XYZ file of C-alpha atoms in Angstrom:
250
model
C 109.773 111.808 108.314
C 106.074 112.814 107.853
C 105.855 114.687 104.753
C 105.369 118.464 104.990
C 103.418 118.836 101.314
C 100.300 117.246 99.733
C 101.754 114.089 97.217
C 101.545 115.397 93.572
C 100.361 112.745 91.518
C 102.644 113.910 88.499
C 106.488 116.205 88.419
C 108.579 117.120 86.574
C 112.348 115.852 86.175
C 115.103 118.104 85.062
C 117.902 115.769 84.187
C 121.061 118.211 84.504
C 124.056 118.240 81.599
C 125.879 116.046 83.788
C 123.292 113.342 84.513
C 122.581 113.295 80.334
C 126.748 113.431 79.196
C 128.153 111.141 82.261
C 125.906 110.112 84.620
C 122.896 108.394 83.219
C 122.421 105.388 85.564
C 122.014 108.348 88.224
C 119.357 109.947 86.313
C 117.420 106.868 86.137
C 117.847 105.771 89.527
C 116.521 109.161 90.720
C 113.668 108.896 88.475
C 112.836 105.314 89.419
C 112.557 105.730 92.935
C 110.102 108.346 92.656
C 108.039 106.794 90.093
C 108.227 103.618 92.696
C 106.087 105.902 95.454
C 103.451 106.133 92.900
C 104.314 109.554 91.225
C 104.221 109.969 87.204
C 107.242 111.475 85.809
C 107.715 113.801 82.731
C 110.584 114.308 80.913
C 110.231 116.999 78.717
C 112.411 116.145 75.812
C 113.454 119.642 75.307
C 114.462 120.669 78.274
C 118.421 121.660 78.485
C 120.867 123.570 80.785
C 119.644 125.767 83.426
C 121.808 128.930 82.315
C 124.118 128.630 85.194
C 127.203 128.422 83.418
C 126.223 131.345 81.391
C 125.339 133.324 84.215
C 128.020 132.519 86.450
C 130.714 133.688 83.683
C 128.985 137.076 82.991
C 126.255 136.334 80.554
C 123.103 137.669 82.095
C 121.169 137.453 78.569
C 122.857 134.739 76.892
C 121.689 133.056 80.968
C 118.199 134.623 80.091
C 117.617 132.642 77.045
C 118.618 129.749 78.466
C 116.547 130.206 81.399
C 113.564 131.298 79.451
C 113.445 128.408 77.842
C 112.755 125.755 80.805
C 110.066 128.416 82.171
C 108.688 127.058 78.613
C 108.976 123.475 78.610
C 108.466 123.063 81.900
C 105.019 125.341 82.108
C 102.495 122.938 83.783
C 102.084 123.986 87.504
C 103.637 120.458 89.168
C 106.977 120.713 90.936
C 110.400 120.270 88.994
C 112.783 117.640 90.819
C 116.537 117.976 90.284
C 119.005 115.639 90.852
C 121.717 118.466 91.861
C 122.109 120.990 94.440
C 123.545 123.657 92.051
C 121.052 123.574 88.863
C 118.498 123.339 91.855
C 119.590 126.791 93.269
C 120.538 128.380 89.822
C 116.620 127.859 89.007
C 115.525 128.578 92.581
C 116.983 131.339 93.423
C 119.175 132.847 90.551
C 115.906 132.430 87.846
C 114.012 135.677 90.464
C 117.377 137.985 90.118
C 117.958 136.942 86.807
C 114.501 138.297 85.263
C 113.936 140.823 88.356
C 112.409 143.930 86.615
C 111.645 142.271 83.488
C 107.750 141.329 82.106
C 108.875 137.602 83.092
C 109.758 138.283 86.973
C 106.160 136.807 87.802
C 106.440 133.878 85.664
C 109.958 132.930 86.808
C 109.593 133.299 90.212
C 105.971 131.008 89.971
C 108.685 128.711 88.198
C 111.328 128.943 90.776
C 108.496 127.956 93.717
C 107.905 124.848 92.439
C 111.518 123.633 92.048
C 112.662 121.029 94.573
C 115.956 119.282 94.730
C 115.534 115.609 94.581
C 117.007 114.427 97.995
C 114.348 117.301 99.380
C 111.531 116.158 97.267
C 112.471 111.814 98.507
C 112.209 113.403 101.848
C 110.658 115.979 102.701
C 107.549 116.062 100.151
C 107.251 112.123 99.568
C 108.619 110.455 102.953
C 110.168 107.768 101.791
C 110.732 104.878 103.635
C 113.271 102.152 102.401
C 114.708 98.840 103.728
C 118.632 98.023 103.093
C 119.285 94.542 101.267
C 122.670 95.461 100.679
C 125.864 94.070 102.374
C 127.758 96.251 105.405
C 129.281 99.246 103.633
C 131.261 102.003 105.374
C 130.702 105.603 103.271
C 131.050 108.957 103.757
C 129.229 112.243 102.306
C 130.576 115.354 100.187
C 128.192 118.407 100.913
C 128.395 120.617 97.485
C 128.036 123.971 98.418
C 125.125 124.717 96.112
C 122.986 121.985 98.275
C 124.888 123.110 101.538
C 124.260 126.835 101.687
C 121.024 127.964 99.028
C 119.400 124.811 98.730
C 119.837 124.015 102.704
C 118.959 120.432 101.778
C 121.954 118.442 103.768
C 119.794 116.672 106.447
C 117.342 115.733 103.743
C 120.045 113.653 102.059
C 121.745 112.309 105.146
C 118.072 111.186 106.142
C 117.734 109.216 103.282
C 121.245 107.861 103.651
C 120.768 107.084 107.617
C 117.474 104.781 106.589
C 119.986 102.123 105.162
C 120.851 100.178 108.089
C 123.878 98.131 106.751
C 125.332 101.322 105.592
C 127.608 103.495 108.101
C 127.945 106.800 107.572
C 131.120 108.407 109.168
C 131.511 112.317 108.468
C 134.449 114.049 106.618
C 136.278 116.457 109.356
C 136.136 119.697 106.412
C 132.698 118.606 105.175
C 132.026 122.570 104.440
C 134.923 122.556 102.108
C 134.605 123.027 98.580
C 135.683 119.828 96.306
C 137.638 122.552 94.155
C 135.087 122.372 90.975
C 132.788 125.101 90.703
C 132.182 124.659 87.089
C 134.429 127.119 85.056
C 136.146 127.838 88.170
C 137.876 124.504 87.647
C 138.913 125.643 84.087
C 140.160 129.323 85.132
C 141.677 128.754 88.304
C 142.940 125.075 87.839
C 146.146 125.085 90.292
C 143.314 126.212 92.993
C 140.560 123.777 92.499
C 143.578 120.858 92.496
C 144.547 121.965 95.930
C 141.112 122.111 97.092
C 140.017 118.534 95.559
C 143.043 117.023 96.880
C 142.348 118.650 100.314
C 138.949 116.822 99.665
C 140.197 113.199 99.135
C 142.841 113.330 101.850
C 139.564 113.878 104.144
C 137.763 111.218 102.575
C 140.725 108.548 102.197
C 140.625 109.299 106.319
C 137.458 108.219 106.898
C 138.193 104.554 105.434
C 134.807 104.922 103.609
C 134.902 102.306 100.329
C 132.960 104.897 98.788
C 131.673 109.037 98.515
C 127.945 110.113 98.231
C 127.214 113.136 97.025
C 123.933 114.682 95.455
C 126.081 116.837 92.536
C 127.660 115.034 89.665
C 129.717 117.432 88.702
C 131.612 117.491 92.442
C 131.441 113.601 92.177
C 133.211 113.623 88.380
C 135.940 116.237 90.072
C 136.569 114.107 92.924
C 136.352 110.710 91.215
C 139.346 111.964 88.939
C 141.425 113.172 91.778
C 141.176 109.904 93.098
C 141.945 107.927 90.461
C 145.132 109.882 89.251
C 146.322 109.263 92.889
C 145.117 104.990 92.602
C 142.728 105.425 95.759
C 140.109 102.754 95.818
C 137.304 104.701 96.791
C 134.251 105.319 94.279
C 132.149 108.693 94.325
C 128.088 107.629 93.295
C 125.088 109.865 92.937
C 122.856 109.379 96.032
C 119.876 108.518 94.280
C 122.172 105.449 92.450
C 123.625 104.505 95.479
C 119.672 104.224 97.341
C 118.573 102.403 94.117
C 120.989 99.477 94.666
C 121.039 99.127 98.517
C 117.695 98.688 98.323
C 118.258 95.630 95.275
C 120.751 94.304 97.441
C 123.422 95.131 95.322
């Protein structure tokens, strides 16, 4: 894909709760394989949560302080990648409703422009090219709905994905599903999101994919768990680990 922006010579890289408690090797993958196209990356030490928790449970201003805080730490004008779909859109496009009418609108929405999500950034800003040295490997792809309907950064992903050439790629049938998580809706409504993330691995257990790409941890630590309570032998893997060791060979 020809890239659609100029190549920033530095960004930014917002590691996500997830990525820091669970998911490291993710984290570094992701930040790797940008830093292998010949971009710097800074990781602002004090960066944290994006607020969305907050906000999404009814905490505008606990959300706010939160929030205010990244505009902070991350305050030089290069973009911010994000190795998730939903922290991508909570800083996108919640940070502009979240200060809307306040003396920081201006400075939150100059924030929110320059946020990409990473699969978006590999794609569409860098245009990356890679070469598969892994083995044949049949996988399939869970579309969070953060990434699927406010980010709108699917095709980027599967682009990246569909560049491996030992790597087949066969579709769920309910791809537009939700895995059930949802953050705290996992925690309120927890009969609900078990239906819905057992809906989820029946589809993927159908496809006869070994394993399940997805570009959110926290949908990839819901489903992971559903499968292994039920013994499936599928594995769920960030996308940006997954690219990291096809293109090893591992």
């Amino acid at each position: 894909m020809t890239p659609e922006f100029a190549k920033p010579s530095t960004v930014y890289f917002f590691g996500t709760c997830l990525i820091d408690a669970f998911y490291p090797d993710a984290g570094l993958a992701a930040i790797r394989l940008v830093e292998r196209e010949g971009v710097r990356v800074l990781f602002p030490p004090d960066q944290s949560c994006c607020g969305q928790p907050a906000y999404n449970s009814g905490f505008p201003d606990e959300a706010r302080a939160v929030a205010r805080r990244q505009i902070h730490v991350f305050n030089q004008d290069i973009p911010i990648v994000v190795p998730s779909g939903s922290c991508a859109s909570m800083m996108k496009h919640h940070y502009p409703v979240l200060f809307s009418g306040t003396d920081d609108e201006a400075q939150a929405r100059a924030f929110a422009s320059r946020v990409f999500e990473w699969s978006e950034f590999m794609n569409r800003v860098l245009g990356v090219r890679y070469e598969d040295r892994g083995q044949p490997i049949r996988v399939t792809w869970h579309s969070s709905c953060h990434a699927l309907r406010e980010m709108k950064v699917i095709e980027h992903s599967k682009q990246l994905l569909r560049q491996l050439g030992h790597v087949e790629l066969v579709e769920l049938t309910n791809e537009r599903e939700c895995c059930g998580f949802g953050g705290t809706f996992s925690i309120k409504h927890p009969a609900l999101s078990g239906a819905l993330v057992n809906d989820k691995v029946d589809d993927i257990q159908a496809t006869g994919a070994a394993r399940v790409i997805a570009g959110d941890c926290g949908c990839l630590m819901n489903i992971a768990g559903a499968g292994q309570l039920r013994g499936l032998p599928f594995q769920a893997q960030h996308l940006a680990e997954f690219i990291w060791e096809r293109i090893h060979g591992e």
